[in-house]
Amino acid sequence: MKNVFIIGSKGIPAQYGGFETFVELLTRYKVNENISYHVSCMSTENSEFHYQNVRCFNVKVPNMGSARAVIYDVLSLKECIRYIKEKNIENAIIYILACRIGPFISTYKKQLRNMGVSLFVNPDGHEWKRSKWNYYIRQYWKYSERLMVKHADLLVCDSKGIEAYIKEDYAAYSPKTTYIAYGATVKTSVLHDDSNKLAEWHNRNQVVPFNYYLIVGRFVPENNYELMIREFMKSNSNKDLVIISNVEENTFYKDLLNKTQFQNDKRIKFVGTVYDQDMLEKIREQAYGYLHGHEVGGTNPSLLEALASTKVNLLLNVVFNKEVGSNGAVYFDKEKNSLAALLDEVDQYDVDFINELSTKAKKRITDEYSWEKIVNDYETLFLN
């Protein structure tokens, strides 16, 4: 029996978040009975429970702002070590999601080596580039990432672009890496076109099915909202731009409003968040096109979901997006008028070309990103 301890997600059952969804589906779709999963869960108490045949252990973490996640990972790691020792578990793997605890890892790595425990790390994306962090936190992230790379037995990258970056930037450590993508599922929403709650959402937001472009994602500058909104305002499209995001009247929203004056363009509609996954799936299906401006990080879950659901996907031309979308999407650059011109072109696509793009996008998901494939890849890795 191979015991795999997963720490770094907030835990399961998943309520939100890419890592949480990953752990939820990795464990739900488990095939090989020779793997036993142990998953840490952030909590207000220390306890244990079982969920879909997984041993979940709650870790009590004090609420200390942005430092809480670091403390959580350290406490989770200590609990894994305690449990492995107490149960005399041999040949275990501890899989840490994200590189938060680099400054603390060397001490624990010595213990793990002596115990015969392998340390796997998912480096996630370029967390140190994210604008939500101030200068000092970004410096911490970069330093922490370096130390996690240095001490990991294996780095599991969910993007070939991230894997190449790790090998190049940290060549001095000769990092051992492997690539296993994030997953998605091609399926039709269970929500019917005449659903009352869907109709209510359409009416409330004045949205017409198949007559809007869609953006779904965190409302942060590195997702290039300003670029996409400016370019959409320049376009001649008679469709709407529907933006599903956690705006909440934050500073970035107000700055964007002042810079672009998008409130004067009736096509641009901020509609808040949609937590109902069936609804969100249907909204994606009914979009004429999906805009994706993310340029930080690896394989982005919202992009995979768009490729699985939306027929036409317009992606910012960066290595991570090109790797995922391949020939199943069309691309724009950050130069002026690039996206505006593309939008005008996409508006004129005929049905056959739209369906061709849709088929290619869904084939990308089925062939390279299905959860069945991802789970198989992970189980093979853990057992071998």
Tab-separated table of C-alpha atoms in Angstrom:
chain	number	residue	atom	x	y	z
A	1	MET	CA	0.000	0.000	0.000
A	2	LYS	CA	1.331	3.413	-1.015
A	3	ASN	CA	0.321	6.161	1.426
A	4	VAL	CA	0.095	9.598	-0.197
A	5	PHE	CA	-0.269	12.643	2.053
A	6	ILE	CA	-1.548	15.759	0.251
A	7	ILE	CA	-1.130	19.157	1.897
A	8	GLY	CA	-1.517	22.711	0.645
A	9	SER	CA	-5.169	22.712	-0.421
A	10	LYS	CA	-7.817	24.051	1.950
A	11	GLY	CA	-9.219	20.539	1.949
A	12	ILE	CA	-12.148	18.458	0.787
A	13	PRO	CA	-15.090	18.432	0.194
A	14	ALA	CA	-14.047	21.168	-2.257
A	15	GLN	CA	-16.000	24.420	-2.083
A	16	TYR	CA	-13.821	26.531	-4.369
A	17	GLY	CA	-10.302	26.796	-5.718
A	18	GLY	CA	-8.209	24.916	-8.243
A	19	PHE	CA	-6.179	22.852	-5.788
A	20	GLU	CA	-9.273	21.910	-3.800
A	21	THR	CA	-11.064	20.731	-6.939
A	22	PHE	CA	-7.950	18.819	-7.981
A	23	VAL	CA	-7.774	16.920	-4.673
A	24	GLU	CA	-11.523	16.284	-4.725
A	25	LEU	CA	-11.433	14.696	-8.195
A	26	LEU	CA	-8.101	12.910	-7.799
A	27	THR	CA	-9.507	11.061	-4.798
A	28	ARG	CA	-13.053	10.630	-6.162
A	29	TYR	CA	-11.896	8.981	-9.379
A	30	LYS	CA	-9.245	6.797	-7.732
A	31	VAL	CA	-8.906	3.464	-9.515
A	32	ASN	CA	-5.954	1.706	-7.908
A	33	GLU	CA	-6.707	0.177	-4.521
A	34	ASN	CA	-2.999	0.135	-3.659
A	35	ILE	CA	-3.076	3.863	-2.943
A	36	SER	CA	-4.342	5.342	0.317
A	37	TYR	CA	-4.821	9.110	0.421
A	38	HIS	CA	-4.479	11.362	3.483
A	39	VAL	CA	-5.621	14.967	2.912
A	40	SER	CA	-5.037	17.968	5.174
A	41	CYS	CA	-7.973	20.354	5.672
A	42	MET	CA	-7.777	23.876	7.090
A	43	SER	CA	-10.023	24.103	10.142
A	44	THR	CA	-10.714	25.690	13.519
A	45	GLU	CA	-10.096	22.367	15.274
A	46	ASN	CA	-7.822	19.348	15.138
A	47	SER	CA	-9.836	16.261	14.230
A	48	GLU	CA	-10.176	13.490	11.663
A	49	PHE	CA	-12.919	12.308	9.315
A	50	HIS	CA	-13.382	10.165	6.213
A	51	TYR	CA	-14.750	11.413	2.912
A	52	GLN	CA	-15.034	9.327	-0.298
A	53	ASN	CA	-12.697	6.710	1.221
A	54	VAL	CA	-10.042	9.308	2.060
A	55	ARG	CA	-8.618	9.921	5.513
A	56	CYS	CA	-8.979	13.686	6.017
A	57	PHE	CA	-7.263	15.391	8.929
A	58	ASN	CA	-8.325	18.822	10.117
A	59	VAL	CA	-5.525	21.186	11.079
A	60	LYS	CA	-6.350	24.023	13.454
A	61	VAL	CA	-4.820	27.239	12.142
A	62	PRO	CA	-4.936	30.674	13.798
A	63	ASN	CA	-6.259	33.471	11.573
A	64	MET	CA	-3.107	35.474	10.849
A	65	GLY	CA	-3.839	37.089	7.496
A	66	SER	CA	-1.615	36.128	4.575
A	67	ALA	CA	0.711	34.212	6.938
A	68	ARG	CA	-2.107	31.758	7.754
A	69	ALA	CA	-1.473	29.621	4.668
A	70	VAL	CA	2.236	29.317	5.530
A	71	ILE	CA	1.468	28.272	9.109
A	72	TYR	CA	-1.161	25.834	7.826
A	73	ASP	CA	1.318	24.088	5.532
A	74	VAL	CA	3.951	23.819	8.287
A	75	LEU	CA	1.442	22.423	10.806
A	76	SER	CA	0.106	19.990	8.173
A	77	LEU	CA	3.612	18.765	7.415
A	78	LYS	CA	4.362	18.260	11.117
A	79	GLU	CA	1.126	16.295	11.509
A	80	CYS	CA	2.034	14.069	8.526
A	81	ILE	CA	5.414	13.311	10.068
A	82	ARG	CA	3.824	12.548	13.450
A	83	TYR	CA	1.258	10.196	11.897
A	84	ILE	CA	3.788	8.364	9.719
A	85	LYS	CA	6.018	7.758	12.733
A	86	GLU	CA	3.131	6.666	14.980
A	87	LYS	CA	1.754	4.210	12.404
A	88	ASN	CA	5.199	3.025	11.258
A	89	ILE	CA	4.281	3.777	7.651
A	90	GLU	CA	7.003	2.914	5.162
A	91	ASN	CA	7.697	4.317	1.708
A	92	ALA	CA	5.177	7.169	1.939
A	93	ILE	CA	4.899	10.269	-0.256
A	94	ILE	CA	4.125	13.777	0.975
A	95	TYR	CA	2.806	15.923	-1.876
A	96	ILE	CA	2.860	19.675	-1.155
A	97	LEU	CA	0.737	21.935	-3.361
A	98	ALA	CA	2.445	25.333	-3.918
A	99	CYS	CA	5.762	26.679	-2.638
A	100	ARG	CA	4.805	28.528	0.531
A	101	ILE	CA	7.154	27.014	3.123
A	102	GLY	CA	10.581	27.075	1.463
A	103	PRO	CA	12.391	28.789	4.384
A	104	PHE	CA	11.273	25.984	6.731
A	105	ILE	CA	11.586	22.950	4.477
A	106	SER	CA	15.243	21.958	4.991
A	107	THR	CA	14.703	20.883	8.618
A	108	TYR	CA	11.710	18.727	7.721
A	109	LYS	CA	13.420	17.333	4.610
A	110	LYS	CA	16.139	15.798	6.799
A	111	GLN	CA	13.469	14.059	8.883
A	112	LEU	CA	11.662	12.824	5.784
A	113	ARG	CA	14.872	11.457	4.276
A	114	ASN	CA	15.644	9.561	7.482
A	115	MET	CA	12.099	8.166	7.476
A	116	GLY	CA	12.279	7.074	3.837
A	117	VAL	CA	9.496	9.503	2.852
A	118	SER	CA	9.556	11.123	-0.618
A	119	LEU	CA	8.795	14.846	-0.936
A	120	PHE	CA	6.830	15.835	-4.051
A	121	VAL	CA	5.996	19.495	-4.744
A	122	ASN	CA	3.595	21.143	-7.191
A	123	PRO	CA	5.202	24.559	-7.895
A	124	ASP	CA	1.887	25.965	-9.173
A	125	GLY	CA	2.339	29.089	-11.337
A	126	HIS	CA	4.407	32.262	-11.006
A	127	GLU	CA	2.895	33.209	-7.649
A	128	TRP	CA	5.665	35.755	-7.082
A	129	LYS	CA	4.420	37.725	-10.111
A	130	ARG	CA	0.893	38.218	-8.826
A	131	SER	CA	-0.071	41.855	-8.308
A	132	LYS	CA	-2.135	41.136	-5.186
A	133	TRP	CA	1.107	40.700	-3.234
A	134	ASN	CA	3.229	43.651	-2.150
A	135	TYR	CA	6.948	43.775	-2.996
A	136	TYR	CA	8.078	42.020	0.185
A	137	ILE	CA	5.598	39.152	-0.121
A	138	ARG	CA	6.597	38.660	-3.775
A	139	GLN	CA	10.237	38.473	-2.699
A	140	TYR	CA	9.270	35.880	-0.082
A	141	TRP	CA	7.401	33.805	-2.695
A	142	LYS	CA	10.387	33.777	-5.052
A	143	TYR	CA	12.815	32.864	-2.245
A	144	SER	CA	10.437	30.188	-0.955
A	145	GLU	CA	9.991	28.728	-4.438
A	146	ARG	CA	13.772	28.422	-4.839
A	147	LEU	CA	14.122	26.498	-1.595
A	148	MET	CA	11.184	24.199	-2.348
A	149	VAL	CA	12.717	23.378	-5.729
A	150	LYS	CA	16.077	22.755	-4.075
A	151	HIS	CA	14.729	20.271	-1.507
A	152	ALA	CA	11.974	18.471	-3.455
A	153	ASP	CA	12.592	14.905	-4.600
A	154	LEU	CA	10.251	15.557	-7.518
A	155	LEU	CA	8.431	18.613	-8.889
A	156	VAL	CA	5.079	17.824	-10.509
A	157	CYS	CA	4.288	20.656	-12.950
A	158	ASP	CA	0.786	21.087	-14.382
A	159	SER	CA	2.170	23.061	-17.326
A	160	LYS	CA	5.019	22.313	-19.720
A	161	GLY	CA	5.805	26.034	-19.631
A	162	ILE	CA	6.227	25.936	-15.852
A	163	GLU	CA	8.342	22.782	-16.128
A	164	ALA	CA	10.660	24.511	-18.624
A	165	TYR	CA	10.891	27.564	-16.343
A	166	ILE	CA	11.801	25.408	-13.310
A	167	LYS	CA	14.508	23.555	-15.242
A	168	GLU	CA	15.982	26.773	-16.636
A	169	ASP	CA	15.804	29.128	-13.639
A	170	TYR	CA	16.892	26.517	-11.106
A	171	ALA	CA	19.356	24.573	-13.243
A	172	ALA	CA	21.933	24.855	-10.427
A	173	TYR	CA	19.848	22.369	-8.385
A	174	SER	CA	19.353	19.902	-11.270
A	175	PRO	CA	15.656	19.630	-10.358
A	176	LYS	CA	13.860	16.393	-11.132
A	177	THR	CA	10.524	17.243	-12.758
A	178	THR	CA	7.558	15.613	-14.411
A	179	TYR	CA	4.513	17.018	-16.200
A	180	ILE	CA	0.939	16.103	-15.280
A	181	ALA	CA	-1.764	18.537	-16.355
A	182	TYR	CA	-4.817	19.800	-14.509
A	183	GLY	CA	-8.088	18.192	-15.614
A	184	ALA	CA	-11.470	19.064	-17.078
A	185	THR	CA	-14.552	17.254	-18.370
A	186	VAL	CA	-16.413	17.725	-21.639
A	187	LYS	CA	-20.090	17.467	-20.759
A	188	THR	CA	-23.345	19.266	-21.386
A	189	SER	CA	-24.889	21.293	-18.583
A	190	VAL	CA	-27.777	19.586	-16.812
A	191	LEU	CA	-29.608	22.931	-16.811
A	192	HIS	CA	-32.306	23.225	-19.476
A	193	ASP	CA	-32.545	26.243	-21.774
A	194	ASP	CA	-35.960	27.092	-20.289
A	195	SER	CA	-34.784	26.844	-16.671
A	196	ASN	CA	-36.431	29.471	-14.466
A	197	LYS	CA	-33.257	30.412	-12.634
A	198	LEU	CA	-31.399	30.766	-15.944
A	199	ALA	CA	-34.153	32.981	-17.349
A	200	GLU	CA	-34.100	35.057	-14.166
A	201	TRP	CA	-30.305	35.520	-14.527
A	202	HIS	CA	-30.728	36.544	-18.194
A	203	ASN	CA	-33.439	39.065	-17.323
A	204	ARG	CA	-31.646	40.509	-14.308
A	205	ASN	CA	-28.463	41.115	-16.294
A	206	GLN	CA	-30.085	41.849	-19.661
A	207	VAL	CA	-28.095	39.072	-21.318
A	208	VAL	CA	-29.233	37.363	-24.526
A	209	PRO	CA	-28.060	33.762	-25.118
A	210	PHE	CA	-25.367	33.381	-27.836
A	211	ASN	CA	-25.086	37.164	-28.125
A	212	TYR	CA	-22.292	37.807	-25.648
A	213	TYR	CA	-18.596	37.301	-25.092
A	214	LEU	CA	-17.709	36.008	-21.656
A	215	ILE	CA	-14.869	36.497	-19.159
A	216	VAL	CA	-14.652	34.389	-15.982
A	217	GLY	CA	-11.798	34.810	-13.533
A	218	ARG	CA	-10.296	36.560	-10.553
A	219	PHE	CA	-10.479	40.331	-10.856
A	220	VAL	CA	-6.751	41.098	-10.758
A	221	PRO	CA	-4.525	43.164	-13.106
A	222	GLU	CA	-2.423	40.219	-14.352
A	223	ASN	CA	-5.564	38.766	-15.956
A	224	ASN	CA	-5.526	41.778	-18.307
A	225	TYR	CA	-9.034	43.086	-17.731
A	226	GLU	CA	-7.998	46.597	-18.755
A	227	LEU	CA	-6.599	45.350	-22.063
A	228	MET	CA	-9.683	43.271	-22.870
A	229	ILE	CA	-12.157	46.003	-21.909
A	230	ARG	CA	-10.290	48.717	-23.841
A	231	GLU	CA	-10.066	46.521	-26.930
A	232	PHE	CA	-13.704	45.457	-26.703
A	233	MET	CA	-14.716	49.123	-26.541
A	234	LYS	CA	-12.741	49.713	-29.761
A	235	SER	CA	-14.396	46.798	-31.549
A	236	ASN	CA	-17.497	47.075	-33.718
A	237	SER	CA	-19.148	44.062	-32.107
A	238	ASN	CA	-22.882	44.316	-31.489
A	239	LYS	CA	-22.588	41.666	-28.789
A	240	ASP	CA	-22.178	42.223	-25.057
A	241	LEU	CA	-19.108	41.574	-22.909
A	242	VAL	CA	-20.295	39.710	-19.804
A	243	ILE	CA	-17.779	39.653	-16.944
A	244	ILE	CA	-18.217	37.151	-14.112
A	245	SER	CA	-15.785	38.070	-11.355
A	246	ASN	CA	-15.441	39.046	-7.713
A	247	VAL	CA	-15.444	42.798	-8.349
A	248	GLU	CA	-16.882	43.935	-4.998
A	249	GLU	CA	-16.071	47.571	-5.790
A	250	ASN	CA	-12.376	47.059	-5.080
A	251	THR	CA	-9.591	49.563	-5.819
A	252	PHE	CA	-8.687	47.912	-9.116
A	253	TYR	CA	-12.315	48.180	-10.275
A	254	LYS	CA	-12.440	51.911	-9.472
A	255	ASP	CA	-9.095	52.553	-11.185
A	256	LEU	CA	-10.293	50.657	-14.242
A	257	LEU	CA	-13.509	52.637	-14.313
A	258	ASN	CA	-11.580	55.922	-14.196
A	259	LYS	CA	-9.118	54.853	-16.886
A	260	THR	CA	-11.542	53.377	-19.409
A	261	GLN	CA	-14.927	54.969	-18.596
A	262	PHE	CA	-16.448	51.600	-19.533
A	263	GLN	CA	-19.721	52.582	-17.866
A	264	ASN	CA	-20.435	54.593	-21.021
A	265	ASP	CA	-20.387	51.428	-23.143
A	266	LYS	CA	-23.683	49.619	-22.591
A	267	ARG	CA	-22.243	46.393	-24.006
A	268	ILE	CA	-19.956	45.899	-20.996
A	269	LYS	CA	-21.725	44.154	-18.122
A	270	PHE	CA	-20.221	43.216	-14.784
A	271	VAL	CA	-22.649	40.632	-13.407
A	272	GLY	CA	-20.906	39.571	-10.180
A	273	THR	CA	-20.040	35.985	-9.300
A	274	VAL	CA	-21.859	32.737	-10.126
A	275	TYR	CA	-21.180	29.942	-7.627
A	276	ASP	CA	-23.781	27.545	-9.016
A	277	GLN	CA	-21.591	25.291	-11.204
A	278	ASP	CA	-24.485	24.063	-13.369
A	279	MET	CA	-25.459	27.669	-14.046
A	280	LEU	CA	-21.886	28.657	-14.834
A	281	GLU	CA	-21.544	25.724	-17.207
A	282	LYS	CA	-24.723	26.791	-19.018
A	283	ILE	CA	-23.568	30.417	-19.204
A	284	ARG	CA	-20.315	29.217	-20.798
A	285	GLU	CA	-22.223	27.048	-23.277
A	286	GLN	CA	-24.438	29.973	-24.295
A	287	ALA	CA	-21.564	32.430	-24.825
A	288	TYR	CA	-20.733	33.316	-28.422
A	289	GLY	CA	-17.076	33.456	-27.402
A	290	TYR	CA	-14.825	33.339	-24.341
A	291	LEU	CA	-12.010	35.837	-23.654
A	292	HIS	CA	-9.017	34.686	-21.632
A	293	GLY	CA	-6.342	37.209	-20.665
A	294	HIS	CA	-4.438	35.300	-17.976
A	295	GLU	CA	-0.671	35.560	-18.357
A	296	VAL	CA	0.598	34.354	-14.953
A	297	GLY	CA	0.688	30.721	-13.891
A	298	GLY	CA	0.417	27.349	-15.518
A	299	THR	CA	-2.623	25.438	-16.741
A	300	ASN	CA	-5.598	27.568	-15.758
A	301	PRO	CA	-8.775	25.686	-14.697
A	302	SER	CA	-11.129	28.355	-16.062
A	303	LEU	CA	-9.485	28.054	-19.486
A	304	LEU	CA	-9.931	24.272	-19.512
A	305	GLU	CA	-13.590	24.693	-18.551
A	306	ALA	CA	-14.085	27.237	-21.347
A	307	LEU	CA	-12.518	24.956	-23.954
A	308	ALA	CA	-14.806	22.164	-22.750
A	309	SER	CA	-17.948	24.323	-22.980
A	310	THR	CA	-17.619	27.409	-25.222
A	311	LYS	CA	-17.348	27.060	-28.988
A	312	VAL	CA	-15.005	29.990	-29.736
A	313	ASN	CA	-12.155	30.829	-27.368
A	314	LEU	CA	-10.013	33.957	-27.777
A	315	LEU	CA	-6.800	33.633	-25.752
A	316	LEU	CA	-3.933	35.945	-24.909
A	317	ASN	CA	-0.938	34.672	-26.864
A	318	VAL	CA	1.374	33.493	-24.064
A	319	VAL	CA	3.093	30.124	-23.746
A	320	PHE	CA	0.728	28.724	-21.067
A	321	ASN	CA	-2.434	29.501	-23.039
A	322	LYS	CA	-0.991	28.342	-26.376
A	323	GLU	CA	0.066	25.069	-24.768
A	324	VAL	CA	-3.499	24.392	-23.619
A	325	GLY	CA	-5.547	25.819	-26.483
A	326	SER	CA	-3.312	24.725	-29.374
A	327	ASN	CA	-5.374	24.682	-32.612
A	328	GLY	CA	-8.689	24.750	-30.735
A	329	ALA	CA	-8.577	28.507	-30.083
A	330	VAL	CA	-7.678	31.844	-31.688
A	331	TYR	CA	-5.135	34.248	-30.210
A	332	PHE	CA	-4.569	37.957	-29.607
A	333	ASP	CA	-1.510	39.917	-28.495
A	334	LYS	CA	-1.132	42.839	-26.113
A	335	GLU	CA	-0.466	45.289	-28.951
A	336	LYS	CA	-3.099	47.948	-29.603
A	337	ASN	CA	-5.976	46.858	-31.839
A	338	SER	CA	-4.944	43.181	-31.838
A	339	LEU	CA	-7.969	41.989	-29.844
A	340	ALA	CA	-10.336	44.605	-31.326
A	341	ALA	CA	-9.514	43.394	-34.840
A	342	LEU	CA	-9.855	39.759	-33.780
A	343	LEU	CA	-13.283	40.419	-32.227
A	344	ASP	CA	-14.511	42.004	-35.453
A	345	GLU	CA	-13.192	38.975	-37.349
A	346	VAL	CA	-14.727	36.437	-34.949
A	347	ASP	CA	-18.101	38.167	-35.227
A	348	GLN	CA	-18.075	37.201	-38.929
A	349	TYR	CA	-17.196	33.516	-38.472
A	350	ASP	CA	-19.562	31.153	-40.249
A	351	VAL	CA	-21.241	28.257	-38.452
A	352	ASP	CA	-18.977	25.608	-39.980
A	353	PHE	CA	-15.789	27.301	-38.769
A	354	ILE	CA	-17.273	27.876	-35.306
A	355	ASN	CA	-18.178	24.194	-35.045
A	356	GLU	CA	-14.712	23.207	-36.286
A	357	LEU	CA	-13.072	25.283	-33.526
A	358	SER	CA	-15.457	23.804	-30.967
A	359	THR	CA	-14.635	20.243	-32.041
A	360	LYS	CA	-10.890	20.887	-31.850
A	361	ALA	CA	-11.190	22.529	-28.407
A	362	LYS	CA	-13.162	19.628	-26.965
A	363	LYS	CA	-10.746	17.124	-28.512
A	364	ARG	CA	-7.905	18.926	-26.694
A	365	ILE	CA	-9.720	18.378	-23.398
A	366	THR	CA	-10.638	14.755	-24.116
A	367	ASP	CA	-7.182	13.770	-25.369
A	368	GLU	CA	-4.926	15.713	-22.992
A	369	TYR	CA	-6.881	16.995	-19.990
A	370	SER	CA	-9.594	14.500	-19.072
A	371	TRP	CA	-9.721	13.677	-15.352
A	372	GLU	CA	-9.486	9.983	-16.207
A	373	LYS	CA	-6.120	10.617	-17.876
A	374	ILE	CA	-4.901	12.909	-15.078
A	375	VAL	CA	-5.857	10.404	-12.352
A	376	ASN	CA	-4.166	7.584	-14.268
A	377	ASP	CA	-1.007	9.689	-14.669
A	378	TYR	CA	-0.906	10.457	-10.940
A	379	GLU	CA	-1.576	6.877	-9.855
A	380	THR	CA	1.168	5.628	-12.161
A	381	LEU	CA	3.534	8.236	-10.699
A	382	PHE	CA	2.708	7.462	-7.063
A	383	LEU	CA	3.066	3.704	-7.505
A	384	ASN	CA	6.229	3.756	-9.629
